[in-house]
CSV table of C-alpha atoms in Angstrom, one decimal:
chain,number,residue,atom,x,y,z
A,1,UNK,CA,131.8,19.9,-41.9
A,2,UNK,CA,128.3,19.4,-42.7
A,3,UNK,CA,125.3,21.0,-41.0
A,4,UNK,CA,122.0,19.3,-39.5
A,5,UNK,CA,118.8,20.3,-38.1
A,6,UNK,CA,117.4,18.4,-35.2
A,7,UNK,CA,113.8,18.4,-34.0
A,8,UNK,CA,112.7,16.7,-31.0
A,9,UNK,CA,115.3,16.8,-28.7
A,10,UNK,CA,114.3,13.9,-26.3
A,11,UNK,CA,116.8,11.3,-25.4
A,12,UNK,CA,117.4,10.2,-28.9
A,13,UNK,CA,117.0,14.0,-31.0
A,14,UNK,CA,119.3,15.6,-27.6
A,15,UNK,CA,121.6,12.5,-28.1
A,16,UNK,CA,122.0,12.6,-32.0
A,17,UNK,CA,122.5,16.4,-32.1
A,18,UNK,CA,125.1,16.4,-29.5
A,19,UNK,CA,127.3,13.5,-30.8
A,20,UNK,CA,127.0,15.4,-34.6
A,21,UNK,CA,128.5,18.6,-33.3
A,22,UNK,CA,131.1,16.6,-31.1
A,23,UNK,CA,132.1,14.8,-34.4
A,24,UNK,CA,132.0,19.1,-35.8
A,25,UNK,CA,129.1,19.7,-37.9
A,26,UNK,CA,126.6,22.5,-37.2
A,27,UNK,CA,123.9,21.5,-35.2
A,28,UNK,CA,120.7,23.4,-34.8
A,29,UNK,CA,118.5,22.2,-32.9
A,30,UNK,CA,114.7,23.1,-32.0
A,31,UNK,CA,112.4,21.6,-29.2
A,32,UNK,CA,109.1,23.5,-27.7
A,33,UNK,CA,110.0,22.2,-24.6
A,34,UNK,CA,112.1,24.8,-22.9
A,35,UNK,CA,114.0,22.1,-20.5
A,36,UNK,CA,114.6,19.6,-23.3
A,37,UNK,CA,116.4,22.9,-25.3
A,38,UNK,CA,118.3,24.2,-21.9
A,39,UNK,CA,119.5,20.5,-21.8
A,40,UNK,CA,121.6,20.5,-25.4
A,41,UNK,CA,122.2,24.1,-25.7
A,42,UNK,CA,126.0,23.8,-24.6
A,43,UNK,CA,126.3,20.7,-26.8
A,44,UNK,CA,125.1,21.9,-30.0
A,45,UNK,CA,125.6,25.4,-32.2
A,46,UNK,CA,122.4,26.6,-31.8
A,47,UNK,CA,119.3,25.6,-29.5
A,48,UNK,CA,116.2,27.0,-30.2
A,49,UNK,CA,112.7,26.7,-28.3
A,50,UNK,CA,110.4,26.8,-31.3
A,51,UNK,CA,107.4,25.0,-32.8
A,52,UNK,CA,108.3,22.7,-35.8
A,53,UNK,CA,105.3,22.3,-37.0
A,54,UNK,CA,104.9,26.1,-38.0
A,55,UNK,CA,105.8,25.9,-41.6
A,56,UNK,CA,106.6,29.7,-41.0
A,57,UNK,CA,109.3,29.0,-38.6
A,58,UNK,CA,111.3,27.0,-40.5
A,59,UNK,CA,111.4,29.2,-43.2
A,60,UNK,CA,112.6,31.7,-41.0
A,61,UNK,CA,115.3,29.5,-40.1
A,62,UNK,CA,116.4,28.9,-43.2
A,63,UNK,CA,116.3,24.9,-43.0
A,64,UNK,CA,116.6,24.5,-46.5
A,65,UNK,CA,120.0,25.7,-46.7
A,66,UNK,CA,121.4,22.8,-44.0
A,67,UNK,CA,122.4,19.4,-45.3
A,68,UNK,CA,120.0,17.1,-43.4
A,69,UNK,CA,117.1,17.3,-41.3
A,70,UNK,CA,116.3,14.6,-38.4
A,71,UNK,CA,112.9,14.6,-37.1
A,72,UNK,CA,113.4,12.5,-34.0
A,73,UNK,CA,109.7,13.1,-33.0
A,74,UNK,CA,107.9,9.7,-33.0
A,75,UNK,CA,105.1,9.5,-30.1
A,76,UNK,CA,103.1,12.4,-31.9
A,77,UNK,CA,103.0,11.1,-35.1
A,78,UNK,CA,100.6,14.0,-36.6
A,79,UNK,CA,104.0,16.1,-35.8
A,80,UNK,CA,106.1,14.0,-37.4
A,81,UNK,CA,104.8,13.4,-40.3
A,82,UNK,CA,103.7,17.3,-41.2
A,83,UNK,CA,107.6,18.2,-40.1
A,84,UNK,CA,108.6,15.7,-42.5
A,85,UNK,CA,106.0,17.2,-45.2
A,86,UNK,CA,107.3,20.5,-44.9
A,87,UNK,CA,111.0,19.7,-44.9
A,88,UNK,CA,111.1,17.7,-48.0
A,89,UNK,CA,108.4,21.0,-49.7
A,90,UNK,CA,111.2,23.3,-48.5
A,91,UNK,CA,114.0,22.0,-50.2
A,92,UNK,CA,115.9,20.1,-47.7
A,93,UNK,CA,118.3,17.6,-49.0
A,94,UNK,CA,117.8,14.8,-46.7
A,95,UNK,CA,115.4,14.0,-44.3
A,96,UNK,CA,116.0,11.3,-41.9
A,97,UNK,CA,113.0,10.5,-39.5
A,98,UNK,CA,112.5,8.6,-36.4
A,99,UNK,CA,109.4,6.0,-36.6
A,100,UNK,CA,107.6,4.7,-33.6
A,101,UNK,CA,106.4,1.6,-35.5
A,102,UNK,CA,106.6,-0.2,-39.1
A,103,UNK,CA,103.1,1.5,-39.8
A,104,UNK,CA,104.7,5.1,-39.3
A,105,UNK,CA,107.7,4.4,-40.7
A,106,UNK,CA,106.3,3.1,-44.3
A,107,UNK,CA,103.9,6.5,-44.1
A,108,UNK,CA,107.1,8.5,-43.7
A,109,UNK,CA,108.7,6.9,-46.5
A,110,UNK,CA,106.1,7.3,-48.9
A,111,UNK,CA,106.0,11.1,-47.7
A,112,UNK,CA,109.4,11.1,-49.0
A,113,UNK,CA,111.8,10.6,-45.9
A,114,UNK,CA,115.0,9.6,-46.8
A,115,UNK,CA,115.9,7.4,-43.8
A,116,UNK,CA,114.0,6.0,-41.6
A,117,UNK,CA,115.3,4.6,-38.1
A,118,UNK,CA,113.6,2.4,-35.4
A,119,UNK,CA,115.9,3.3,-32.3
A,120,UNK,CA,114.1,1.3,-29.8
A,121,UNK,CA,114.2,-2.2,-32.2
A,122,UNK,CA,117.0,-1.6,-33.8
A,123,UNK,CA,118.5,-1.2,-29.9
A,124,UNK,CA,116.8,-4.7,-29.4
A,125,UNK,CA,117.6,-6.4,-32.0
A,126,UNK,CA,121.0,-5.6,-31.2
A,127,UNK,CA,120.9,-6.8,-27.7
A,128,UNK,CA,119.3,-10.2,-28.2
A,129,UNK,CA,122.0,-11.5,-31.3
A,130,UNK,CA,124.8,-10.3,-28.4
A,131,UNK,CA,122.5,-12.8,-26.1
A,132,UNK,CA,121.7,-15.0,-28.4
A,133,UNK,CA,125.5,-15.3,-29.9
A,134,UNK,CA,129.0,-14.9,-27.4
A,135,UNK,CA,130.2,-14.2,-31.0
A,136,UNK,CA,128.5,-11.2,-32.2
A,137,UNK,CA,129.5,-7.9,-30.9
A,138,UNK,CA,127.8,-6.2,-33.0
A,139,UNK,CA,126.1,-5.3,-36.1
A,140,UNK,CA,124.8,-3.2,-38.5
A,141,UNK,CA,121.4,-3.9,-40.3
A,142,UNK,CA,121.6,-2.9,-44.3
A,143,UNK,CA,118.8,-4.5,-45.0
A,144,UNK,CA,116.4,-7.3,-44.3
A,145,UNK,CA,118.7,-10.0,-46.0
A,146,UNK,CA,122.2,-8.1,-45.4
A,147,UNK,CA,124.5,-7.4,-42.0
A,148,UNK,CA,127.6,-5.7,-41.3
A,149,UNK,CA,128.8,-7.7,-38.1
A,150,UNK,CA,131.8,-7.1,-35.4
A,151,UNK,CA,132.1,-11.2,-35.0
A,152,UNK,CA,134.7,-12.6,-32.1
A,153,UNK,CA,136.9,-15.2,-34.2
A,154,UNK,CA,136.0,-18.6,-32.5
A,155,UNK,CA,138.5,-20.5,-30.7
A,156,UNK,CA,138.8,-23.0,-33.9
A,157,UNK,CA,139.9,-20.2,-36.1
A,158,UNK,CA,143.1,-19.6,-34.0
A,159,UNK,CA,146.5,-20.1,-36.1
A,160,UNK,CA,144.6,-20.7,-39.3
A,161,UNK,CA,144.8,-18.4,-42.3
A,162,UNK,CA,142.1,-16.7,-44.0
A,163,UNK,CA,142.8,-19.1,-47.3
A,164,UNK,CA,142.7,-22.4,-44.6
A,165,UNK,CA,139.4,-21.3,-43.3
A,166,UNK,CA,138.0,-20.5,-46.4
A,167,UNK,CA,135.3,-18.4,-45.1
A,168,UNK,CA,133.6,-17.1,-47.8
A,169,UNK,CA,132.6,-20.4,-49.4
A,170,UNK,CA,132.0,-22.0,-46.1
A,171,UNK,CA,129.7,-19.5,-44.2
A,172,UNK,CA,129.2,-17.0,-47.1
A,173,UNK,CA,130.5,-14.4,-45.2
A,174,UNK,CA,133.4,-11.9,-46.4
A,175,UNK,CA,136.1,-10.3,-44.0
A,176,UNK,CA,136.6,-6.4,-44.7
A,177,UNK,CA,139.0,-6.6,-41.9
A,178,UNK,CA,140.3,-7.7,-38.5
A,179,UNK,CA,141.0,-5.9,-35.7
A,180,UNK,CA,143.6,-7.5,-32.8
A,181,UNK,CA,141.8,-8.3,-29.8
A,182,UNK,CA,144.1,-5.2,-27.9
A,183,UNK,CA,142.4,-2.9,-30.4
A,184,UNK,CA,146.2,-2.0,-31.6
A,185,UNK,CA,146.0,-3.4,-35.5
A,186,UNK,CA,143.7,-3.2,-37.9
A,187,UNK,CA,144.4,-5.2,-41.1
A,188,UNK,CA,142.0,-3.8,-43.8
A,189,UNK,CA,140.8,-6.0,-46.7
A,190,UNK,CA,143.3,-8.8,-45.4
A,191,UNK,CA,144.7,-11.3,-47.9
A,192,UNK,CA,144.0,-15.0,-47.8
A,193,UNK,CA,147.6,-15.2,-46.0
A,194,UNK,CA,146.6,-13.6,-43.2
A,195,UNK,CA,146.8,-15.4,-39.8
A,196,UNK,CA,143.7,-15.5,-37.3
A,197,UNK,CA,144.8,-14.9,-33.1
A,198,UNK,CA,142.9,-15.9,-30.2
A,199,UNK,CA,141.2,-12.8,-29.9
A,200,UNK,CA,140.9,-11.2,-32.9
A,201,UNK,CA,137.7,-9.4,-34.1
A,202,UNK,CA,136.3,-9.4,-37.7
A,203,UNK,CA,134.7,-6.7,-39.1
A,204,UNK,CA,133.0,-8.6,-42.1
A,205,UNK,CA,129.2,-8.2,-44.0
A,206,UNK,CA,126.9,-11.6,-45.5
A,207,UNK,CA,123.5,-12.5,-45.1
A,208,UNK,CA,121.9,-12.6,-41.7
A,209,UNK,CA,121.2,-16.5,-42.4
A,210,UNK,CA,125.0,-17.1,-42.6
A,211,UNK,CA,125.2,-15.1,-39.3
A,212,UNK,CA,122.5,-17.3,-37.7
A,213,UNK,CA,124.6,-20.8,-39.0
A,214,UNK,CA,127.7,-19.2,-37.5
A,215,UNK,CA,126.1,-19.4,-33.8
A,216,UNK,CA,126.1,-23.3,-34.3
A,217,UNK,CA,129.7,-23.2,-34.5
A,218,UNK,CA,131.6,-24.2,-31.6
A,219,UNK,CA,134.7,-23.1,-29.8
């Protein structure tokens, strides 16, 4: 079990700290706003209406001894970054923040965040490659060249193996493993032998270029 501090409990902070404790790590989290704090308290360990920004109260709170702090304020951006000042002078381990743009996100880093997320275009991004592609289900960024992607086999892959197909030299694209399309069997690391269904989902990471070429291919 690890243990998190949340501040900002809007719809992203209320639903990040309530899917950490769910998963069962210890979840405080801190809001001035008295309704947004009334809203998480049965979802978390502890709710507390306080104001982040008082370097004195998160001392008192003893922030430095939890594993990772999220500060998923991002429309007052003084806030955020003198939260994220103050957690990283305190001691905490990690510090993820929420940015509203790439301005405030590359201020944060420098500040010394750890992680920095973009909810709202990560959120699109991953709505227009399902638009853009029947095949992409969907993906994880890792970086601006690199993609973790849940890809729907294309019809042309059906009854082939994995050494026929010859992915990885074809679409530079490697298959960490498939999943049946009834959700039922996951093959992990499958070998070259291994036989593609109608159906079948891979869970595989490449370069988002090889991604792109891979919505030219057709059924």
């Amino acid at each position: 079990m690890q243990s998190f501090v949340v501040i900002g409990l809007g719809r992203f902070g209320g639903a990040v700290a309530a899917e950490l404790y769910r998963l069962g790590h210890e979840v405080l989290a801190i809001d001035e706003d008295e309704d947004n704090v009334k809203r998480v308290s049965d979802h978390v360990t502890h709710a507390m209406v306080a104001d982040a920004r008082d370097e004195a109260t998160l001392r008192s709170l003893g922030v430095r001894n939890f594993d990772c702090g999220i500060v998923a304020i991002a429309d007052d951006i003084q806030a955020s970054i003198m939260i994220t000042i103050m957690l990283k002078e305190l001691g905490m381990r990690q510090v993820v923040c929420k940015a509203q743009d790439e301005m405030h996100g590359k201020v944060l880093e420098k500040l010394g965040a750890d992680r920095i997320v973009f909810p709202e275009r990560d959120m699109g991004k991953k709505l227009a490659q399902s638009l853009a592609s029947k095949n992409i289900i969907d993906y994880i960024e890792l970086s601006k060249e690199y993609s973790i992607v849940e890809l729907a086999s294309p019809a042309v892959w059906a009854d082939k193996t994995l050494g026929e197909l010859n992915i990885r030299a074809k679409h530079g694209i490697t298959v960490l493993a498939v999943r049946s399309q009834d959700r039922k069997h996951l093959t992990v690391s499958p070998n070259a032998d291994h036989m593609l269904q109608s159906g079948d989902v891979l869970i595989s990471v490449g370069l988002n270029k090889s991604f792109d070429r891979l919505r030219l291919l057709k059924d």
